Amino acid sequence: MADTHTHPRSVRSLPELHGHGLHLSPWDPASRSDAEVWLRGTTDPEFNRWNTPLRPVTDVEGARETLRKRAQWTEDGTTVSFRIADADTGTPLGHIGVNDVRPVQGLGMVGYWVLPEARRRGVATRALLLAARWAFTELGLHRLELDHAVEHEVSCRIAERCGFLPEGILREAMFAEGRHDAFRDSHLHARLATDPEPAPPKSH
């Protein structure tokens, strides 16, 4: 394997990814439909049960501004944001991002969410497998981290299915639900470029 740890590539040119019945593409800040999907995903009660954004999005314009920021972060080389869609119908399903990219360390943090109607269909698992392969082989990262609230058992299972090994508990590393003045523990998983790639899902 080539030495990707010391020579990670830029994320400034974001491709479209296809596989496992999914189509991953860049979010479009100019698209009202993309902004509406982002708003719906990040105001969903289940999303907010496990995530407490520093600046919650409350309307379409706020969602559009978030997408503009994410596009700029991609230009800056620090974050990759993919819109998850069904490969056959183009129906939006959710979001997956490789965030806080640190080129010198070859490190990135993975985060994702799935729309309510797309849950329990393996969307997050399939999207994570696809994005992780791209991050290791094309972006050239050495290590991907994923953390979730300790109580979030679904995220834990998704991480393990995708080859992200559990590494321990981070004490009070996340905001508590709906609060910026209290914290909760998170569970850290990680996968290395040198780890075996998990088998693809048998069906979707």
Short mmCIF file of C-alpha atoms in Angstrom, two decimals:
data_model
loop_
_atom_site.label_atom_id
_atom_site.label_comp_id
_atom_site.label_asym_id
_atom_site.label_seq_id
_atom_site.Cartn_x
_atom_site.Cartn_y
_atom_site.Cartn_z
CA MET A 1 0.00 0.00 0.00
CA ALA A 2 1.23 3.49 -0.83
CA ASP A 3 2.22 5.81 1.99
CA THR A 4 -0.99 7.84 2.25
CA HIS A 5 -0.36 8.99 5.79
CA THR A 6 2.23 11.63 4.90
CA HIS A 7 0.78 12.64 1.54
CA PRO A 8 -3.02 12.97 1.82
CA ARG A 9 -4.74 14.50 -1.16
CA SER A 10 -6.96 17.58 -1.32
CA VAL A 11 -10.73 17.46 -0.79
CA ARG A 12 -11.29 20.59 -2.86
CA SER A 13 -12.62 18.66 -5.85
CA LEU A 14 -15.55 16.64 -4.57
CA PRO A 15 -16.63 13.68 -6.72
CA GLU A 16 -19.90 11.81 -6.89
CA LEU A 17 -19.81 8.32 -5.41
CA HIS A 18 -21.87 5.33 -6.52
CA GLY A 19 -22.27 1.97 -4.83
CA HIS A 20 -24.40 -0.22 -2.54
CA GLY A 21 -27.56 1.17 -4.15
CA LEU A 22 -26.65 4.76 -3.23
CA HIS A 23 -25.54 7.94 -4.96
CA LEU A 24 -23.44 10.33 -2.87
CA SER A 25 -23.09 13.84 -4.31
CA PRO A 26 -22.18 17.33 -3.07
CA TRP A 27 -24.95 19.37 -1.46
CA ASP A 28 -26.02 22.37 -3.54
CA PRO A 29 -26.47 25.54 -1.45
CA ALA A 30 -28.39 27.15 -4.33
CA SER A 31 -30.98 24.36 -4.38
CA ARG A 32 -34.10 25.01 -2.33
CA SER A 33 -34.88 21.29 -2.29
CA ASP A 34 -31.44 20.51 -0.84
CA ALA A 35 -31.94 23.19 1.80
CA GLU A 36 -35.36 21.76 2.66
CA VAL A 37 -33.91 18.26 3.01
CA TRP A 38 -31.17 19.58 5.29
CA LEU A 39 -33.71 21.45 7.40
CA ARG A 40 -35.94 18.40 7.71
CA GLY A 41 -33.05 16.14 8.65
CA THR A 42 -31.54 18.41 11.29
CA THR A 43 -34.83 19.39 12.93
CA ASP A 44 -36.03 15.79 13.25
CA PRO A 45 -36.58 14.80 16.91
CA GLU A 46 -34.41 11.68 16.60
CA PHE A 47 -31.54 13.74 15.18
CA ASN A 48 -31.83 16.20 18.05
CA ARG A 49 -31.98 13.40 20.59
CA TRP A 50 -28.38 12.52 19.76
CA ASN A 51 -26.98 15.78 18.37
CA THR A 52 -26.94 19.26 19.86
CA PRO A 53 -25.68 21.70 17.22
CA LEU A 54 -24.02 24.85 18.47
CA ARG A 55 -26.25 26.88 16.16
CA PRO A 56 -29.43 24.94 15.36
CA VAL A 57 -31.00 25.44 11.93
CA THR A 58 -34.59 26.67 12.16
CA ASP A 59 -35.59 27.66 8.62
CA VAL A 60 -34.74 27.14 4.96
CA GLU A 61 -32.45 30.17 4.78
CA GLY A 62 -30.55 28.92 7.81
CA ALA A 63 -30.18 25.52 6.13
CA ARG A 64 -28.95 27.19 2.96
CA GLU A 65 -26.37 29.16 4.96
CA THR A 66 -25.16 25.94 6.59
CA LEU A 67 -24.73 24.36 3.16
CA ARG A 68 -22.81 27.44 1.99
CA LYS A 69 -20.47 27.10 4.96
CA ARG A 70 -19.94 23.42 4.27
CA ALA A 71 -19.16 24.15 0.63
CA GLN A 72 -16.59 26.70 1.78
CA TRP A 73 -15.07 24.19 4.19
CA THR A 74 -14.70 21.80 1.27
CA GLU A 75 -12.90 24.55 -0.65
CA ASP A 76 -10.69 25.05 2.40
CA GLY A 77 -9.90 21.34 2.48
CA THR A 78 -11.32 20.64 5.95
CA THR A 79 -14.71 18.98 5.40
CA VAL A 80 -16.47 16.79 2.84
CA SER A 81 -20.29 16.81 2.79
CA PHE A 82 -22.26 14.30 0.74
CA ARG A 83 -25.99 14.19 0.09
CA ILE A 84 -27.14 10.56 0.24
CA ALA A 85 -29.72 9.57 -2.38
CA ASP A 86 -31.23 6.35 -3.71
CA ALA A 87 -29.24 5.33 -6.80
CA ASP A 88 -32.32 4.34 -8.79
CA THR A 89 -34.85 7.03 -7.92
CA GLY A 90 -32.70 9.95 -6.77
CA THR A 91 -34.82 10.21 -3.61
CA PRO A 92 -32.88 11.99 -0.85
CA LEU A 93 -32.08 9.75 2.12
CA GLY A 94 -29.71 11.70 4.36
CA HIS A 95 -26.21 13.09 4.81
CA ILE A 96 -22.70 11.81 5.45
CA GLY A 97 -19.61 13.92 6.02
CA VAL A 98 -15.90 13.50 6.59
CA ASN A 99 -15.25 16.41 8.94
CA ASP A 100 -12.30 18.09 10.61
CA VAL A 101 -9.87 16.71 8.05
CA ARG A 102 -6.28 17.06 9.28
CA PRO A 103 -4.00 16.39 6.30
CA VAL A 104 -0.75 16.27 8.25
CA GLN A 105 -2.12 13.51 10.50
CA GLY A 106 -4.13 11.83 7.75
CA LEU A 107 -7.16 12.04 10.05
CA GLY A 108 -10.88 12.73 9.57
CA MET A 109 -14.08 12.51 11.65
CA VAL A 110 -17.18 10.85 10.21
CA GLY A 111 -20.72 12.04 10.88
CA TYR A 112 -24.06 11.16 9.29
CA TRP A 113 -27.82 11.33 9.62
CA VAL A 114 -30.70 9.61 7.83
CA LEU A 115 -34.18 10.96 7.13
CA PRO A 116 -36.98 9.32 9.18
CA GLU A 117 -38.58 7.52 6.23
CA ALA A 118 -35.21 6.04 5.16
CA ARG A 119 -34.29 4.46 8.50
CA ARG A 120 -33.98 0.71 9.14
CA ARG A 121 -32.93 0.14 5.51
CA GLY A 122 -29.17 0.05 6.05
CA VAL A 123 -28.69 3.51 4.52
CA ALA A 124 -26.17 4.74 7.09
CA THR A 125 -24.19 1.48 6.90
CA ARG A 126 -24.03 1.53 3.12
CA ALA A 127 -23.16 5.24 2.98
CA LEU A 128 -20.44 4.86 5.60
CA LEU A 129 -18.84 1.95 3.74
CA LEU A 130 -18.85 3.99 0.53
CA ALA A 131 -17.52 7.19 2.08
CA ALA A 132 -14.84 5.39 4.09
CA ARG A 133 -13.51 3.60 1.03
CA TRP A 134 -13.28 6.94 -0.80
CA ALA A 135 -11.60 8.66 2.16
CA PHE A 136 -8.93 5.97 2.38
CA THR A 137 -8.30 5.28 -1.31
CA GLU A 138 -8.93 8.63 -2.99
CA LEU A 139 -8.51 11.24 -0.28
CA GLY A 140 -5.61 9.30 1.18
CA LEU A 141 -6.50 9.47 4.88
CA HIS A 142 -4.89 7.05 7.32
CA ARG A 143 -7.45 7.12 10.15
CA LEU A 144 -11.18 7.81 10.37
CA GLU A 145 -12.85 8.40 13.73
CA LEU A 146 -16.53 8.14 14.62
CA ASP A 147 -18.04 8.98 17.98
CA HIS A 148 -21.59 8.87 19.30
CA ALA A 149 -23.42 9.29 22.57
CA VAL A 150 -22.77 6.22 24.71
CA GLU A 151 -26.48 5.40 24.83
CA HIS A 152 -26.88 5.51 21.02
CA GLU A 153 -26.80 1.76 20.38
CA VAL A 154 -27.87 2.02 16.73
CA SER A 155 -24.85 4.18 15.87
CA CYS A 156 -22.63 1.75 17.74
CA ARG A 157 -23.85 -1.17 15.63
CA ILE A 158 -23.43 0.80 12.40
CA ALA A 159 -19.86 1.71 13.30
CA GLU A 160 -18.94 -1.89 14.11
CA ARG A 161 -20.57 -3.24 10.94
CA CYS A 162 -18.41 -0.82 8.96
CA GLY A 163 -15.16 -1.91 10.60
CA PHE A 164 -14.83 0.99 13.04
CA LEU A 165 -13.42 -0.68 16.12
CA PRO A 166 -14.43 0.55 19.59
CA GLU A 167 -11.59 2.39 21.32
CA GLY A 168 -13.10 3.66 24.54
CA ILE A 169 -15.23 6.24 26.32
CA LEU A 170 -14.59 9.98 26.00
CA ARG A 171 -15.82 11.54 29.23
CA GLU A 172 -18.30 14.41 28.78
CA ALA A 173 -17.13 14.97 25.22
CA MET A 174 -20.55 15.88 23.77
CA PHE A 175 -23.26 18.36 24.64
CA ALA A 176 -26.18 16.86 26.52
CA GLU A 177 -29.46 16.65 24.62
CA GLY A 178 -30.75 20.14 23.89
CA ARG A 179 -28.21 21.85 26.17
CA HIS A 180 -24.99 23.81 25.79
CA ASP A 181 -24.31 23.96 29.53
CA ALA A 182 -24.15 20.21 30.23
CA PHE A 183 -22.30 17.27 28.72
CA ARG A 184 -22.49 13.52 28.17
CA ASP A 185 -20.00 10.76 27.47
CA SER A 186 -19.32 9.56 23.95
CA HIS A 187 -18.08 6.26 22.59
CA LEU A 188 -15.12 6.50 20.19
CA HIS A 189 -14.66 4.15 17.23
CA ALA A 190 -11.93 4.27 14.59
CA ARG A 191 -10.88 2.54 11.42
CA LEU A 192 -7.44 2.63 9.80
CA ALA A 193 -6.58 2.48 6.12
CA THR A 194 -4.66 -0.71 6.95
CA ASP A 195 -7.65 -2.41 8.60
CA PRO A 196 -9.51 -5.08 6.60
CA GLU A 197 -12.40 -3.68 4.58
CA PRO A 198 -15.72 -5.09 5.77
CA ALA A 199 -17.76 -7.21 3.38
CA PRO A 200 -20.39 -5.22 1.47
CA PRO A 201 -24.01 -5.57 2.58
CA LYS A 202 -25.73 -8.58 1.01
CA SER A 203 -28.94 -6.73 0.25
CA HIS A 204 -30.58 -3.33 0.55
#
